XYZ file of C-alpha atoms in Angstrom:
684
model
C 13.442 19.883 -55.288
C 10.131 18.978 -56.853
C 7.336 17.716 -54.659
C 4.778 15.158 -55.738
C 1.929 16.676 -53.754
C -0.962 18.138 -55.713
C -0.976 21.862 -56.253
C -4.734 22.311 -56.390
C -6.797 24.595 -58.613
C -5.512 28.068 -59.201
C -1.888 27.087 -58.522
C 0.984 26.582 -60.896
C 4.579 25.501 -60.587
C 7.355 28.065 -60.736
C 11.063 27.519 -61.201
C 12.496 25.096 -58.711
C 9.128 23.555 -57.881
C 7.679 26.601 -56.108
C 3.921 27.041 -55.996
C 2.624 30.094 -57.845
C 0.064 32.145 -55.954
C -1.257 35.065 -57.973
C -1.653 38.294 -56.040
C -0.577 38.335 -52.382
C -0.090 41.982 -51.387
C 0.980 42.659 -47.825
C 3.456 44.570 -45.700
C 6.831 43.554 -44.339
C 8.560 45.140 -41.333
C 12.193 45.441 -42.399
C 15.131 46.558 -40.259
C 18.134 47.916 -42.184
C 21.518 47.955 -40.430
C 24.871 49.286 -41.596
C 28.205 49.963 -39.893
C 29.713 53.376 -40.605
C 32.078 55.494 -38.497
C 31.000 59.140 -38.422
C 32.168 62.336 -36.801
C 30.308 65.083 -34.968
C 27.673 66.710 -37.194
C 27.212 63.688 -39.466
C 24.224 61.345 -39.620
C 23.374 58.265 -41.673
C 20.114 58.130 -43.640
C 18.308 55.448 -45.614
C 16.734 56.209 -48.995
C 15.254 54.016 -51.704
C 12.978 53.597 -54.696
C 9.637 53.266 -52.874
C 7.481 55.920 -51.256
C 8.255 54.522 -47.799
C 11.964 55.151 -48.487
C 11.559 58.642 -49.932
C 11.809 57.816 -53.661
C 15.525 58.710 -53.769
C 15.061 62.155 -52.164
C 18.004 62.234 -49.770
C 17.392 65.666 -48.214
C 13.607 65.671 -48.455
C 12.324 62.154 -47.885
C 15.063 59.943 -46.477
C 14.734 58.033 -43.207
C 17.133 58.958 -40.461
C 18.982 55.970 -39.011
C 19.331 55.618 -35.260
C 22.762 54.985 -33.701
C 23.078 51.632 -31.952
C 26.619 51.966 -30.637
C 29.930 50.620 -31.913
C 29.416 52.573 -35.193
C 26.204 50.699 -36.070
C 23.154 52.514 -37.511
C 19.662 51.094 -38.042
C 16.263 52.055 -39.427
C 13.001 50.071 -39.323
C 10.507 50.529 -42.176
C 7.217 48.859 -43.079
C 7.449 48.117 -46.819
C 4.642 47.355 -49.261
C 4.931 43.932 -50.881
C 4.216 43.680 -54.643
C 0.814 42.376 -55.678
C 1.942 39.578 -57.995
C 4.060 36.918 -56.357
C 5.226 33.312 -56.466
C 5.200 31.573 -53.112
C 8.660 30.216 -52.383
C 10.477 32.526 -54.777
C 12.123 35.807 -53.843
C 11.198 38.954 -55.762
C 12.638 42.457 -55.701
C 10.712 44.565 -53.194
C 12.727 47.779 -53.506
C 16.121 49.309 -54.223
C 17.865 51.193 -51.439
C 21.114 52.815 -50.386
C 22.685 54.672 -47.467
C 24.112 58.167 -47.362
C 25.976 60.278 -44.813
C 24.638 63.813 -44.439
C 26.985 66.524 -43.203
C 25.136 69.355 -41.444
C 27.489 72.239 -42.311
C 26.981 76.014 -42.146
C 23.670 77.480 -43.290
C 25.393 79.399 -46.102
C 26.219 76.270 -48.043
C 23.543 73.924 -46.686
C 23.897 70.235 -45.850
C 25.892 67.937 -48.105
C 25.779 64.159 -48.396
C 27.960 61.265 -49.580
C 26.556 58.046 -51.039
C 27.615 54.554 -50.170
C 29.128 52.973 -53.267
C 26.617 50.683 -54.996
C 22.834 50.426 -54.728
C 21.353 47.337 -53.068
C 18.287 45.328 -54.061
C 16.058 43.889 -51.346
C 14.639 40.498 -52.336
C 12.110 38.796 -50.063
C 9.655 35.889 -50.196
C 6.020 36.845 -50.565
C 4.937 35.891 -47.066
C 7.820 37.487 -45.126
C 6.556 39.542 -42.195
C 9.693 40.584 -40.313
C 13.145 40.789 -41.927
C 16.545 42.019 -40.797
C 19.078 43.198 -43.402
C 22.735 43.965 -42.626
C 24.856 45.838 -45.197
C 28.535 46.701 -45.534
C 29.563 50.311 -46.112
C 32.065 50.676 -48.914
C 33.301 53.698 -50.805
C 35.325 51.809 -53.408
C 34.044 52.212 -56.948
C 33.433 49.039 -58.896
C 35.077 48.302 -62.219
C 32.662 47.008 -64.823
C 34.075 44.418 -67.211
C 30.972 44.113 -69.379
C 27.789 45.965 -70.167
C 25.621 43.622 -68.086
C 27.620 44.388 -64.960
C 26.201 47.916 -64.841
C 22.737 46.548 -64.151
C 23.774 44.341 -61.267
C 23.142 45.527 -57.741
C 24.788 44.810 -54.443
C 23.333 42.090 -52.274
C 23.076 42.608 -48.486
C 25.896 41.045 -46.550
C 23.370 39.335 -44.271
C 19.633 38.867 -44.775
C 17.659 37.084 -42.093
C 13.924 36.424 -42.169
C 12.784 36.723 -38.567
C 9.114 35.855 -39.048
C 6.629 34.809 -41.721
C 2.958 35.795 -41.797
C -0.062 34.443 -43.652
C -3.074 36.696 -43.538
C -4.624 39.888 -44.826
C -4.712 40.146 -48.576
C -3.390 36.673 -49.323
C -6.504 35.035 -47.865
C -8.957 37.042 -49.958
C -7.002 36.743 -53.178
C -6.372 33.058 -52.598
C -10.134 32.533 -52.305
C -10.606 34.567 -55.470
C -8.103 32.399 -57.349
C -9.558 29.117 -56.089
C -13.047 29.517 -57.512
C -12.831 26.027 -58.998
C -12.746 24.581 -55.478
C -16.285 23.578 -54.575
C -16.928 25.122 -51.168
C -20.140 24.370 -49.276
C -21.613 25.217 -45.871
C -23.582 22.400 -44.253
C -26.032 23.086 -41.412
C -26.792 19.706 -39.753
C -28.496 21.510 -36.836
C -29.279 24.991 -35.553
C -26.052 25.080 -33.504
C -23.568 23.437 -35.859
C -22.036 24.256 -39.248
C -19.442 22.394 -41.308
C -17.402 24.024 -44.072
C -16.333 21.635 -46.824
C -13.976 21.981 -49.773
C -14.424 19.428 -52.566
C -16.361 17.210 -50.174
C -13.788 17.231 -47.361
C -14.617 18.828 -43.993
C -12.067 21.594 -43.377
C -13.731 23.602 -40.600
C -16.440 22.994 -38.030
C -18.295 25.694 -36.083
C -20.395 25.017 -33.001
C -22.548 27.226 -30.796
C -21.777 25.624 -27.431
C -24.269 26.760 -24.794
C -23.841 26.695 -21.049
C -27.005 25.014 -19.792
C -26.458 26.170 -16.203
C -26.160 29.879 -17.032
C -28.415 29.897 -20.081
C -28.798 33.367 -21.583
C -26.660 34.872 -18.789
C -23.495 33.201 -20.101
C -20.886 35.431 -21.719
C -20.544 35.210 -25.478
C -17.906 36.402 -27.897
C -18.957 39.842 -29.127
C -20.890 40.883 -26.011
C -20.307 44.493 -24.913
C -20.305 45.156 -21.161
C -19.998 48.106 -18.835
C -17.534 46.835 -16.244
C -15.558 48.027 -13.241
C -11.793 47.639 -12.843
C -11.316 45.250 -9.914
C -7.538 44.862 -9.733
C -4.339 45.222 -11.740
C -2.027 42.468 -12.969
C 1.324 44.271 -13.305
C 3.355 41.302 -14.541
C 0.984 40.922 -17.520
C 0.277 44.651 -17.951
C -3.396 43.727 -17.746
C -6.418 44.312 -15.542
C -9.259 42.279 -14.101
C -12.630 43.850 -14.862
C -15.831 42.737 -13.197
C -18.811 42.362 -15.535
C -21.374 40.712 -13.227
C -22.217 41.006 -9.522
C -24.356 39.131 -7.022
C -24.976 40.252 -3.464
C -22.387 42.979 -3.844
C -19.626 40.603 -5.013
C -18.205 40.140 -8.492
C -19.189 36.767 -9.899
C -17.625 37.191 -13.348
C -14.337 38.855 -14.243
C -12.514 39.148 -17.558
C -8.892 39.905 -18.382
C -8.355 43.232 -20.147
C -5.123 43.151 -22.154
C -5.258 46.490 -23.994
C -1.742 47.559 -23.108
C -0.788 49.097 -26.446
C -3.822 51.278 -27.154
C -6.032 53.733 -25.324
C -9.476 52.582 -24.170
C -12.414 53.815 -26.217
C -14.725 54.980 -23.409
C -14.098 54.967 -19.680
C -14.941 56.981 -16.571
C -12.531 57.787 -13.784
C -13.530 56.546 -10.362
C -14.399 59.031 -7.644
C -11.091 58.498 -5.843
C -8.854 57.883 -8.870
C -8.039 61.546 -9.571
C -6.618 62.182 -6.087
C -2.878 61.916 -5.589
C -1.566 61.473 -2.045
C 1.302 63.899 -1.342
C 2.990 64.281 2.029
C 2.666 67.807 3.481
C 6.343 67.855 4.453
C 7.382 67.415 0.816
C 5.444 70.422 -0.524
C 5.255 73.945 0.954
C 2.724 76.149 -0.816
C 1.031 79.496 -0.117
C -2.424 79.201 1.427
C -4.230 81.213 -1.236
C -2.866 79.140 -4.141
C -2.878 75.768 -2.422
C -5.758 74.227 -4.393
C -4.475 75.477 -7.752
C -0.950 74.307 -7.118
C -2.075 70.904 -5.848
C -4.112 70.336 -8.988
C -1.152 71.430 -11.099
C 1.257 69.064 -9.338
C -1.294 66.251 -9.557
C -1.705 66.745 -13.298
C 2.082 66.948 -13.763
C 2.601 63.705 -11.896
C -0.063 61.994 -14.002
C 1.412 63.391 -17.216
C 4.926 62.233 -16.296
C 3.618 58.755 -15.525
C 1.677 58.616 -18.782
C 4.689 59.854 -20.743
C 6.858 57.140 -19.256
C 4.271 54.476 -19.940
C 3.756 55.797 -23.475
C 7.451 55.453 -24.176
C 7.318 51.937 -22.768
C 4.346 51.097 -24.999
C 1.922 50.545 -22.099
C -0.027 53.794 -21.953
C -3.538 52.424 -21.469
C -2.484 50.220 -18.561
C -1.252 53.299 -16.698
C -4.455 55.234 -17.358
C -6.682 52.718 -15.586
C -7.278 52.769 -11.850
C -9.215 50.476 -9.567
C -12.840 51.566 -9.555
C -12.866 53.001 -13.085
C -15.813 52.149 -15.310
C -14.934 50.953 -18.808
C -16.852 49.710 -21.853
C -15.353 46.483 -23.165
C -16.063 43.646 -25.586
C -15.502 39.922 -25.071
C -13.081 38.690 -27.736
C -12.390 35.185 -26.387
C -14.665 33.052 -24.275
C -13.541 31.189 -21.187
C -11.983 27.763 -21.450
C -11.306 24.950 -19.042
C -8.334 26.573 -17.303
C -8.401 30.063 -18.823
C -10.803 32.925 -18.301
C -12.425 35.188 -20.846
C -10.409 37.977 -22.505
C -11.811 41.389 -23.422
C -10.750 44.476 -25.324
C -11.359 48.114 -24.386
C -11.954 49.047 -28.034
C -15.329 47.436 -28.797
C -16.307 46.892 -32.417
C -19.706 46.566 -34.058
C -19.602 44.352 -37.128
C -21.704 44.932 -40.212
C -21.768 43.344 -43.646
C -19.705 46.060 -45.314
C -18.097 47.959 -42.427
C -16.841 47.553 -38.861
C -17.338 50.405 -36.377
C -14.810 50.715 -33.542
C -14.842 53.060 -30.600
C -11.524 54.857 -30.094
C -10.008 57.227 -27.556
C -10.313 60.318 -29.749
C -10.659 61.553 -33.319
C -12.527 60.227 -36.341
C -10.637 58.073 -38.841
C -11.089 55.172 -41.250
C -9.067 52.623 -43.151
C -9.879 49.959 -45.727
C -9.173 46.247 -45.687
C -5.716 45.091 -46.746
C -7.399 42.589 -49.034
C -7.954 45.420 -51.531
C -5.443 47.028 -53.837
C -3.516 50.082 -52.683
C -5.431 52.521 -54.919
C -8.841 51.148 -53.955
C -7.810 51.060 -50.307
C -6.890 54.744 -50.156
C -9.983 56.023 -51.965
C -12.315 53.788 -49.972
C -10.749 54.875 -46.676
C -11.200 58.529 -47.599
C -14.853 57.954 -48.483
C -15.409 56.073 -45.219
C -13.830 58.824 -43.137
C -16.014 61.511 -44.760
C -19.148 59.409 -44.231
C -18.264 58.739 -40.606
C -17.683 62.446 -39.930
C -21.169 63.234 -41.213
C -22.813 60.629 -38.977
C -20.572 61.191 -35.938
C -20.671 65.016 -35.998
C -19.979 66.333 -32.491
C -19.340 63.000 -30.845
C -20.556 62.344 -27.315
C -19.318 65.107 -25.040
C -22.092 67.594 -25.967
C -24.942 65.184 -25.220
C -26.983 66.309 -22.181
C -29.589 64.709 -19.975
C -33.193 65.845 -19.407
C -32.075 68.575 -17.010
C -29.709 70.056 -19.640
C -26.718 68.921 -17.594
C -23.685 67.318 -19.244
C -24.247 63.589 -19.273
C -20.638 62.536 -19.757
C -19.011 63.937 -16.609
C -15.539 62.526 -16.052
C -15.731 60.787 -19.409
C -12.586 59.931 -21.412
C -12.630 58.876 -25.035
C -15.414 59.470 -27.504
C -13.673 58.874 -30.830
C -14.734 56.680 -33.725
C -12.940 54.566 -36.323
C -14.409 52.832 -39.369
C -13.007 49.762 -41.122
C -14.164 49.364 -44.710
C -14.450 45.651 -45.458
C -13.581 44.245 -48.860
C -17.274 43.748 -49.687
C -17.852 47.520 -49.481
C -15.784 48.100 -52.641
C -18.607 46.819 -54.876
C -21.598 47.686 -52.661
C -23.997 50.582 -53.414
C -22.953 53.764 -51.554
C -26.400 54.357 -50.076
C -26.446 50.856 -48.554
C -23.054 51.373 -46.920
C -24.085 54.824 -45.685
C -27.183 53.393 -44.004
C -25.099 50.708 -42.338
C -22.590 53.267 -41.031
C -25.445 55.371 -39.643
C -26.976 52.338 -37.929
C -23.666 51.259 -36.348
C -22.969 54.826 -35.197
C -26.428 55.135 -33.646
C -25.973 51.809 -31.881
C -22.608 52.819 -30.409
C -23.960 56.179 -29.202
C -26.936 54.521 -27.547
C -24.613 52.123 -25.712
C -22.432 55.001 -24.491
C -25.495 56.990 -23.357
C -26.833 53.973 -21.480
C -23.454 53.483 -19.798
C -23.197 57.180 -18.900
C -26.616 57.086 -17.257
C -25.556 54.112 -15.145
C -22.333 55.830 -14.063
C -24.167 59.079 -13.239
C -26.816 57.200 -11.262
C -24.243 55.348 -9.160
C -22.366 58.589 -8.410
C -25.490 60.412 -7.305
C -26.403 57.580 -4.962
C -22.751 57.200 -3.892
C -22.956 53.476 -4.506
C -20.645 51.135 -6.419
C -21.371 50.814 -10.113
C -23.358 47.736 -11.042
C -21.891 46.194 -14.243
C -24.360 45.411 -16.968
C -24.641 44.046 -20.489
C -24.872 46.865 -23.032
C -25.145 44.983 -26.309
C -25.526 41.439 -27.579
C -25.852 40.415 -31.185
C -29.113 38.491 -31.247
C -28.485 37.211 -34.763
C -28.985 33.464 -34.774
C -26.077 31.095 -35.255
C -26.786 30.482 -38.936
C -26.881 34.211 -39.648
C -23.529 34.766 -37.942
C -21.928 31.904 -39.888
C -23.243 33.229 -43.196
C -22.017 36.730 -42.355
C -18.508 35.534 -41.482
C -18.163 33.082 -44.392
C -19.779 35.220 -47.090
C -16.739 35.038 -49.374
C -16.544 34.782 -53.153
C -16.208 30.996 -53.406
C -19.273 29.688 -51.524
C -20.996 27.482 -54.073
C -23.930 26.156 -52.058
C -25.530 26.060 -48.618
C -26.942 22.698 -47.583
C -29.860 22.401 -45.152
C -31.417 19.211 -43.683
C -34.062 17.588 -45.847
C -36.646 17.992 -43.073
C -36.271 21.791 -42.999
C -39.454 23.808 -43.168
C -40.148 25.944 -46.268
C -40.037 29.155 -44.236
C -36.541 28.243 -42.973
C -35.276 27.700 -46.510
C -36.870 30.954 -47.596
C -35.210 32.825 -44.718
C -31.780 31.371 -45.576
C -32.257 32.246 -49.245
C -33.169 35.823 -48.340
C -30.143 36.151 -46.047
C -27.815 34.802 -48.728
C -29.158 37.182 -51.365
C -28.644 40.111 -48.958
C -25.172 39.141 -47.777
C -23.876 38.195 -51.204
C -25.403 40.994 -53.243
C -21.902 42.184 -54.178
C -20.837 38.860 -55.762
C -22.822 38.727 -58.962
C -20.267 36.561 -60.778
C -20.985 33.575 -58.509
C -24.461 32.577 -57.373
C -24.873 30.657 -54.118
C -27.458 27.874 -54.237
C -29.528 26.824 -51.204
C -30.377 23.123 -51.310
C -31.234 20.235 -48.970
C -29.162 17.175 -48.077
C -29.851 13.802 -46.496
C -29.579 13.365 -42.740
C -27.347 10.309 -43.101
C -24.794 12.205 -45.167
C -24.794 15.067 -42.683
C -24.236 12.742 -39.742
C -21.312 11.100 -41.534
C -19.909 14.530 -42.317
C -20.085 15.577 -38.671
C -18.470 12.320 -37.595
C -15.538 12.876 -39.931
C -15.179 16.525 -38.929
C -15.254 15.687 -35.198
C -12.687 12.885 -35.413
C -9.677 14.353 -33.631
C -7.300 11.416 -33.536
C -3.851 11.768 -32.037
C -2.264 10.107 -35.082
C -3.129 11.390 -38.550
C -1.997 9.617 -41.701
C -0.346 11.886 -44.254
C -2.136 11.517 -47.622
C -0.322 9.927 -50.574
C 2.154 8.199 -48.278
C 2.303 4.597 -47.193
C 2.708 4.953 -43.449
C 3.913 8.502 -42.684
C 1.968 10.095 -39.840
C 1.511 13.267 -37.837
C 1.400 12.848 -34.060
C -0.555 15.757 -32.519
C -0.334 16.215 -28.750
C -1.638 19.219 -26.816
C -0.444 20.557 -23.489
C -1.524 23.556 -21.474
C 1.332 25.643 -22.889
C 1.523 24.575 -26.536
C 0.611 21.986 -29.158
C 3.356 19.723 -30.512
C 3.144 18.088 -33.946
C 5.706 15.407 -34.764
C 6.331 14.070 -38.290
C 7.007 10.312 -38.481
C 8.136 8.706 -41.731
C 7.141 5.187 -40.721
C 8.065 2.614 -43.340
C 7.475 4.945 -46.275
C 10.031 4.739 -49.075
C 9.522 8.318 -50.183
C 12.265 10.867 -49.735
C 12.477 12.870 -46.528
C 11.940 16.090 -48.467
C 8.686 14.863 -50.038
C 7.338 13.623 -46.696
C 8.134 16.952 -45.031
C 6.394 18.938 -47.772
C 3.254 16.786 -47.568
C 3.381 16.941 -43.780
C 3.424 20.752 -43.915
C 0.193 20.833 -45.927
C -1.453 18.191 -43.733
C -0.435 20.041 -40.567
C -1.932 23.297 -41.879
C -5.205 21.492 -42.637
C -5.344 19.836 -39.201
C -4.605 23.118 -37.411
C -7.510 24.711 -39.245
C -9.953 21.829 -38.675
C -9.151 21.432 -34.973
C -8.977 25.208 -34.405
C -5.632 24.892 -32.627
C -4.590 28.305 -31.325
C -1.695 29.688 -29.335
C 1.814 28.268 -29.709
C 2.305 25.365 -32.119
C 5.603 23.552 -32.754
C 6.118 21.215 -35.732
C 9.074 18.817 -35.615
C 9.968 17.922 -39.202
C 12.226 15.061 -40.174
C 15.870 16.142 -40.321
C 16.881 16.766 -43.928
C 20.335 15.353 -43.290
C 22.474 16.859 -46.022
C 23.561 20.356 -44.875
C 24.091 21.517 -48.473
C 20.460 21.030 -49.506
C 18.888 21.537 -46.078
C 18.190 25.267 -46.477
C 16.611 24.761 -49.901
C 14.336 22.014 -48.548
C 13.362 24.091 -45.528
C 12.454 27.093 -47.715
C 10.240 24.821 -49.810
C 8.518 23.483 -46.676
C 7.889 27.031 -45.483
C 6.402 27.930 -48.861
C 4.106 24.882 -48.810
C 2.899 25.660 -45.291
C 2.288 29.330 -46.117
C 0.393 28.367 -49.268
C -1.866 25.952 -47.364
C -2.343 28.325 -44.410
C -3.837 31.068 -46.599
C -7.127 29.131 -46.551
C -7.277 29.431 -42.765
C -9.401 32.274 -41.348
C -7.089 32.519 -38.344
C -4.065 34.806 -38.373
C -0.923 32.688 -38.525
C 2.673 33.781 -38.098
C 5.611 31.388 -38.003
C 9.361 31.454 -37.618
C 11.804 30.029 -40.180
C 12.628 26.373 -39.642
C 15.592 26.068 -37.305
C 18.641 23.899 -37.874
C 16.983 21.224 -35.723
C 13.972 21.066 -38.071
C 11.532 22.898 -35.755
C 8.914 25.395 -36.986
C 7.363 27.662 -34.338
C 3.838 28.900 -35.135
C 1.313 31.165 -33.461
C -2.358 31.226 -34.482
C -5.333 33.277 -33.342
C -8.428 31.561 -31.990
C -11.531 31.373 -34.188
C -14.805 31.947 -32.285
C -17.307 29.083 -32.287
C -14.595 26.647 -33.308
C -14.064 23.267 -31.623
C -12.057 23.164 -28.398
C -9.800 20.118 -28.573
C -8.068 19.163 -25.337
C -5.259 16.636 -25.077
C -7.154 14.415 -22.647
C -10.187 14.356 -24.967
C -8.013 13.172 -27.855
C -6.419 10.411 -25.804
C -9.806 9.391 -24.432
C -11.255 9.196 -27.953
C -8.344 7.060 -29.138
C -8.856 4.791 -26.137
C -12.548 4.432 -26.933
C -11.848 3.666 -30.591
C -9.223 1.063 -29.746
C -11.501 -0.565 -27.141
C -14.390 -0.594 -29.573
C -12.315 -2.174 -32.298
C -11.068 -4.872 -29.887
C -14.608 -5.615 -28.757
C -15.761 -5.805 -32.356
C -12.992 -8.292 -33.175
C -13.921 -10.409 -30.157
C -17.576 -10.480 -31.218
C -16.604 -11.454 -34.756
C -14.552 -14.368 -33.432
C -17.463 -15.541 -31.274
C -19.790 -15.448 -34.261
C -17.415 -17.468 -36.438
C -17.164 -20.141 -33.751
């Protein structure tokens, strides 16, 4: 099927009408399954052509498969996706095979038997989770021609469980689309509009709470809080971050169930374990030692169980513990704020994160594999020099340990893509500054905890850090990519404001010498029209290049539903669906729709061509979604024509509620009716 929608700059058509997207490296979680009956002493292993699969080393690098029962074996591997891809087409990711290893006597060593025929794993570029089922056969194939020897077995069943657009594809897509004219408009000090070729694609607003003023929580704020209660059904905790008259006035939801908190202090009563005296009989002289031993054993058993269940951090917290956390999502109309126990400090070239222990680093997935490894090694060495002995050896004025009862104290560094071309001394200074800032926050928190313990009073939560960078500076820092052509300011801006913006741009974009960003002024009328278009969140959106096809977008508290209507358009169903996929991706980005999203496409009808049409729709949506800064994952289109999507929330984006959309449509319809009535009165 060939679509009539425009491909845009930097894109080309592949075979079968697929869009070509140059360079989309990523990783795919693949589960291999095979059915093989074995006897005692035998095990099934997976081996393949890539480093993740052992590079064909059966006894030295293969992956041991886990038994699933009924003679089934499985192994889950995270594979590296090639760097040059065509969206919509399937390319060979790796070659693999299974073998049965027989653990015989030590005199002869283990032996193994191959499965007959090597398989080739072919996946689309944006696949994120895949399940592959193979058939074990020991029959040798008979080759009738020379070309048959180069053919490989195909899996008996290959099912794509989930697609993902993010990571490297976003950066490389921006690098390939340099012909797209991207601009950042600043109509006011608290609003920014991102445009591509004159069309508003994203709007950012700094919404302030007038009642709370500077006391309102913001995304990125770092607090010292106290665990108030546990939420077992969500594996989360409520942490108080503000008090008044001895009562908590603000609480946030802490959802770090899969990782250890970066820095927290046990409460005074949290280390005690209540044990009935009738259950334990101990000698008097060793009672204290044995009680501590049993207490630690009980805690270790609980932590081991929770670790196996994937919820270790939730089990480590207790009511009354003090924890350092960061706000990652602000409160909404019916939902409270969400925090993380691994705060991060963002810089231009690096991101510093507090961790439970150790010093480590990794580079952005937007870089190539070779650059990623070398940059991560350099970042880890630099962080070790600045981190040194960590926090536990810091003492107060009286030479007493400051961090009593402290857990954590590790550091992790994320090397952003901009650090690859930045001067080393500049990056080193930034790492030192972020490290110093994190240590000062931990020292301030430790002093507060120590003070409350000495006075035997409850800990008073407090704000440890807030990024005082103005709204324009934060927008420029987040959108400092390689395809920003110009930054537009109001024509009544003062010269010192323009000079400050120019200085910030030259600092933030010092690593992009091939493209210069221009700072210019624009008319107020044009900016107001741009804001009006960007803020128009109508329930019905007309699909471009169609006569009457529309998208109907309706939001509920649980999810957002998008329905595709053909109207009276004479175009084919396949063409309307493909255009609707691109329009839906653009509307999701502009409205900042997050959470669960369901798109109901028009039924393709013919079962023979349905799968081919659905794969093309998925490719079009993935291609359009790579422009979005949010992380998007989506399921393959079901037989009913439904695509299930999840998207992360972008800070400072618009918050579109269903009632607001309906109210706006009602206002527009009323206004148009009133205008028609006035026109009729004038003509009379």
